[in-house]
Amino acid sequence: MYALAKLPYALDALEPYISRETLDYHHSKHHRGYVDKLNDLITGTDLENMSLEAVVRANSPPLGRSNPIFNNAAQAWNHQFYWQCLTPQASVPNGVVSEGLNRQFGSVEGFRQRFTKAALDTFGSGWTWLVSTDDGCLEILSTSNADTPLTQNKIPLLTCDVWEHAYYIDYRNARAEYLQSFWNLVNWDFVAANLQLVSMPLDVA
Ligand code: FE2
């Protein structure tokens, strides 16, 4: 059985950018819903002893098809990752992260603008990601619904949840205002830690 990942901060810690009410609904209703449905679907199957990431990878449906196990497992994983991308403590990209962003997007501000545009252009529900390819290139990626870079051989570094449930209570339909707030909450230390994992030689572990 998969447990609902705990939030790494208090429910009101992200105010005024994300309210306690939003965080409470998002975590204890939406995220919990995916975890509970996943547990219902896999109990008694050979998937129940696999890691969440392995369940996501093993159940990725062919293009245009839907798989409830994938949908719920991927949403459980995506949310777990998203919570860690946010922090109430202001942070800035460290040297390695800002060098990577400068190299790929011209500047940190250039990255921020392109990521924001990708998030605003995502039609319907989905996620916007900063990912690394396995050869170390940084990319901005938009995924629909539950889709996740885990199934595309890309390593997630940062994500923003652009499902309406992430912002509708606080911002109604104004996704742009939510995005503006998102940049005040990004946990750049988490991004740096993810980037370090990408560059770590496999034989070090
Ligand atoms: Fe969400």
Short mmCIF file of C-alpha atoms and ligand atoms in Angstrom, two decimals:
data_model
loop_
_atom_site.label_atom_id
_atom_site.label_comp_id
_atom_site.label_asym_id
_atom_site.label_seq_id
_atom_site.Cartn_x
_atom_site.Cartn_y
_atom_site.Cartn_z
CA MET A 1 0.00 0.00 0.00
CA TYR A 2 1.26 3.44 -0.87
CA ALA A 3 1.08 6.12 1.80
CA LEU A 4 0.13 9.71 1.09
CA ALA A 5 3.42 11.64 1.14
CA LYS A 6 3.45 14.26 3.90
CA LEU A 7 3.76 17.90 2.97
CA PRO A 8 7.27 19.22 3.74
CA TYR A 9 5.75 22.37 5.37
CA ALA A 10 2.66 23.47 7.28
CA LEU A 11 -0.65 23.95 5.46
CA ASP A 12 -0.46 27.72 5.86
CA ALA A 13 3.28 28.00 5.14
CA LEU A 14 2.87 29.06 1.50
CA GLU A 15 0.51 31.95 2.21
CA PRO A 16 -0.18 34.49 0.81
CA TYR A 17 0.78 32.87 -2.50
CA ILE A 18 -1.05 29.56 -1.97
CA SER A 19 -3.70 29.57 0.73
CA ARG A 20 -4.16 27.03 3.48
CA GLU A 21 -7.53 26.12 1.93
CA THR A 22 -5.98 25.38 -1.48
CA LEU A 23 -3.15 23.37 0.03
CA ASP A 24 -5.52 21.42 2.25
CA TYR A 25 -7.85 20.51 -0.63
CA HIS A 26 -4.99 19.85 -3.00
CA HIS A 27 -3.12 17.55 -0.64
CA SER A 28 -5.78 15.89 1.48
CA LYS A 29 -8.47 15.54 -1.22
CA HIS A 30 -6.87 15.50 -4.67
CA HIS A 31 -3.49 13.94 -3.92
CA ARG A 32 -5.02 11.54 -1.39
CA GLY A 33 -7.66 10.57 -3.96
CA TYR A 34 -4.99 9.43 -6.43
CA VAL A 35 -3.16 7.43 -3.76
CA ASP A 36 -6.36 5.77 -2.50
CA LYS A 37 -7.53 4.86 -6.02
CA LEU A 38 -4.10 3.48 -6.86
CA ASN A 39 -4.16 1.30 -3.74
CA ASP A 40 -7.64 0.00 -4.68
CA LEU A 41 -6.43 -0.84 -8.19
CA ILE A 42 -3.23 -2.67 -7.29
CA THR A 43 -4.06 -4.47 -4.05
CA GLY A 44 -3.58 -8.19 -4.62
CA THR A 45 -1.63 -7.71 -7.85
CA ASP A 46 2.10 -8.09 -8.42
CA LEU A 47 2.35 -4.29 -8.62
CA GLU A 48 1.77 -3.76 -4.91
CA ASN A 49 5.39 -4.38 -3.94
CA MET A 50 6.91 -2.18 -6.64
CA SER A 51 8.14 1.36 -6.09
CA LEU A 52 5.73 4.08 -7.18
CA GLU A 53 8.15 5.11 -9.91
CA ALA A 54 8.32 1.53 -11.22
CA VAL A 55 4.51 1.29 -11.31
CA VAL A 56 4.38 4.53 -13.32
CA ARG A 57 6.97 3.28 -15.82
CA ALA A 58 5.44 -0.20 -16.12
CA ASN A 59 1.91 1.04 -16.83
CA SER A 60 2.48 3.83 -19.32
CA PRO A 61 -0.25 3.33 -21.94
CA PRO A 62 0.27 3.52 -25.72
CA LEU A 63 -0.39 6.94 -27.26
CA GLY A 64 -4.10 7.83 -27.22
CA ARG A 65 -5.00 5.10 -24.72
CA SER A 66 -5.79 5.53 -21.03
CA ASN A 67 -4.74 3.33 -18.12
CA PRO A 68 -6.27 4.03 -14.68
CA ILE A 69 -3.30 2.50 -12.85
CA PHE A 70 -0.92 4.77 -14.75
CA ASN A 71 -3.15 7.83 -14.26
CA ASN A 72 -3.36 7.43 -10.49
CA ALA A 73 0.25 6.30 -9.96
CA ALA A 74 1.62 9.13 -12.11
CA GLN A 75 -0.55 11.71 -10.38
CA ALA A 76 0.57 10.39 -6.98
CA TRP A 77 4.24 10.68 -8.09
CA ASN A 78 3.81 14.08 -9.79
CA HIS A 79 2.21 15.58 -6.67
CA GLN A 80 4.86 14.13 -4.39
CA PHE A 81 7.47 15.83 -6.59
CA TYR A 82 5.52 19.10 -6.84
CA TRP A 83 5.30 19.56 -3.05
CA GLN A 84 9.08 19.39 -2.87
CA CYS A 85 9.43 22.00 -5.62
CA LEU A 86 7.82 24.58 -3.32
CA THR A 87 9.18 26.16 -0.15
CA PRO A 88 8.20 29.02 2.15
CA GLN A 89 11.91 29.93 2.46
CA ALA A 90 13.00 32.26 -0.33
CA SER A 91 15.78 30.70 -2.38
CA VAL A 92 17.76 31.51 -5.52
CA PRO A 93 19.32 29.27 -8.19
CA ASN A 94 22.83 28.27 -7.13
CA GLY A 95 25.85 28.58 -9.41
CA VAL A 96 25.41 25.23 -11.17
CA VAL A 97 21.68 25.74 -11.76
CA SER A 98 22.04 29.30 -13.00
CA GLU A 99 24.92 28.28 -15.29
CA GLY A 100 22.73 25.55 -16.79
CA LEU A 101 19.79 27.94 -17.25
CA ASN A 102 22.05 30.62 -18.75
CA ARG A 103 23.54 28.11 -21.17
CA GLN A 104 20.17 26.74 -22.33
CA PHE A 105 17.85 29.75 -22.08
CA GLY A 106 20.17 32.78 -22.18
CA SER A 107 19.47 33.79 -18.56
CA VAL A 108 17.53 32.74 -15.49
CA GLU A 109 14.92 35.36 -16.42
CA GLY A 110 14.76 33.95 -19.96
CA PHE A 111 14.07 30.51 -18.50
CA ARG A 112 11.41 31.92 -16.18
CA GLN A 113 9.61 33.59 -19.09
CA ARG A 114 9.70 30.49 -21.29
CA PHE A 115 8.55 28.20 -18.48
CA THR A 116 5.69 30.60 -17.66
CA LYS A 117 4.63 30.73 -21.31
CA ALA A 118 4.66 26.92 -21.54
CA ALA A 119 2.50 26.73 -18.39
CA LEU A 120 0.04 29.31 -19.73
CA ASP A 121 -0.11 27.60 -23.13
CA THR A 122 -0.87 24.16 -21.65
CA PHE A 123 -4.41 23.40 -22.82
CA GLY A 124 -6.60 22.00 -20.06
CA SER A 125 -5.04 20.07 -17.19
CA GLY A 126 -1.37 19.20 -16.98
CA TRP A 127 2.08 19.94 -15.70
CA THR A 128 5.00 22.12 -16.79
CA TRP A 129 8.49 20.77 -16.16
CA LEU A 130 12.15 21.67 -16.26
CA VAL A 131 13.88 18.42 -17.13
CA SER A 132 17.32 17.18 -18.00
CA THR A 133 17.93 14.79 -20.85
CA ASP A 134 20.36 11.97 -20.08
CA ASP A 135 23.11 13.86 -21.90
CA GLY A 136 22.66 16.83 -19.55
CA CYS A 137 20.63 19.24 -21.74
CA LEU A 138 17.94 21.22 -19.96
CA GLU A 139 14.45 21.37 -21.52
CA ILE A 140 11.04 22.81 -20.71
CA LEU A 141 8.30 20.24 -21.16
CA SER A 142 4.50 20.38 -20.91
CA THR A 143 2.57 17.22 -20.15
CA SER A 144 -1.19 16.67 -20.27
CA ASN A 145 -3.30 15.24 -17.47
CA ALA A 146 -1.21 12.65 -15.58
CA ASP A 147 1.63 12.40 -18.09
CA THR A 148 5.09 12.64 -16.60
CA PRO A 149 8.70 12.92 -17.85
CA LEU A 150 9.44 9.64 -16.04
CA THR A 151 8.11 7.74 -19.08
CA GLN A 152 10.11 9.83 -21.56
CA ASN A 153 13.57 9.08 -20.21
CA LYS A 154 13.84 12.65 -18.94
CA ILE A 155 14.92 13.56 -15.44
CA PRO A 156 12.54 15.99 -13.70
CA LEU A 157 14.19 18.96 -11.98
CA LEU A 158 11.19 21.25 -11.32
CA THR A 159 7.45 21.15 -11.94
CA CYS A 160 4.40 23.38 -11.71
CA ASP A 161 0.95 21.79 -11.38
CA VAL A 162 -1.34 23.60 -13.83
CA TRP A 163 -4.49 21.61 -13.10
CA GLU A 164 -7.21 24.10 -12.11
CA HIS A 165 -7.45 22.47 -8.67
CA ALA A 166 -3.96 23.90 -7.96
CA TYR A 167 -5.15 27.51 -8.16
CA TYR A 168 -8.91 27.87 -8.64
CA ILE A 169 -9.76 28.63 -4.99
CA ASP A 170 -7.14 31.40 -4.79
CA TYR A 171 -7.05 32.76 -8.31
CA ARG A 172 -10.23 31.47 -10.02
CA ASN A 173 -9.37 31.19 -13.72
CA ALA A 174 -6.30 33.46 -13.53
CA ARG A 175 -3.55 30.90 -14.17
CA ALA A 176 -1.12 33.75 -14.90
CA GLU A 177 -1.48 35.10 -11.35
CA TYR A 178 -0.85 31.63 -9.91
CA LEU A 179 2.29 31.39 -12.06
CA GLN A 180 3.46 34.76 -10.79
CA SER A 181 3.08 33.46 -7.23
CA PHE A 182 4.75 30.16 -8.10
CA TRP A 183 8.06 31.95 -8.73
CA ASN A 184 8.03 33.24 -5.13
CA LEU A 185 7.86 29.67 -3.86
CA VAL A 186 10.28 27.71 -6.04
CA ASN A 187 12.65 25.56 -4.01
CA TRP A 188 15.86 26.13 -5.96
CA ASP A 189 17.81 23.94 -3.54
CA PHE A 190 15.59 21.02 -4.58
CA VAL A 191 16.25 21.83 -8.25
CA ALA A 192 19.99 21.91 -7.52
CA ALA A 193 19.83 18.55 -5.73
CA ASN A 194 17.98 16.99 -8.69
CA LEU A 195 20.52 18.42 -11.11
CA GLN A 196 23.35 17.02 -9.03
CA LEU A 197 21.81 13.54 -9.30
CA VAL A 198 21.85 13.86 -13.10
CA SER A 199 25.55 14.65 -13.21
CA MET A 200 26.56 12.08 -10.60
CA PRO A 201 28.56 9.22 -12.13
CA LEU A 202 26.63 5.95 -11.79
CA ASP A 203 29.48 4.14 -9.99
CA VAL A 204 29.57 6.71 -7.14
CA ALA A 205 26.41 5.38 -5.47
FE FE2 B 1 -2.69 18.77 -8.45
#
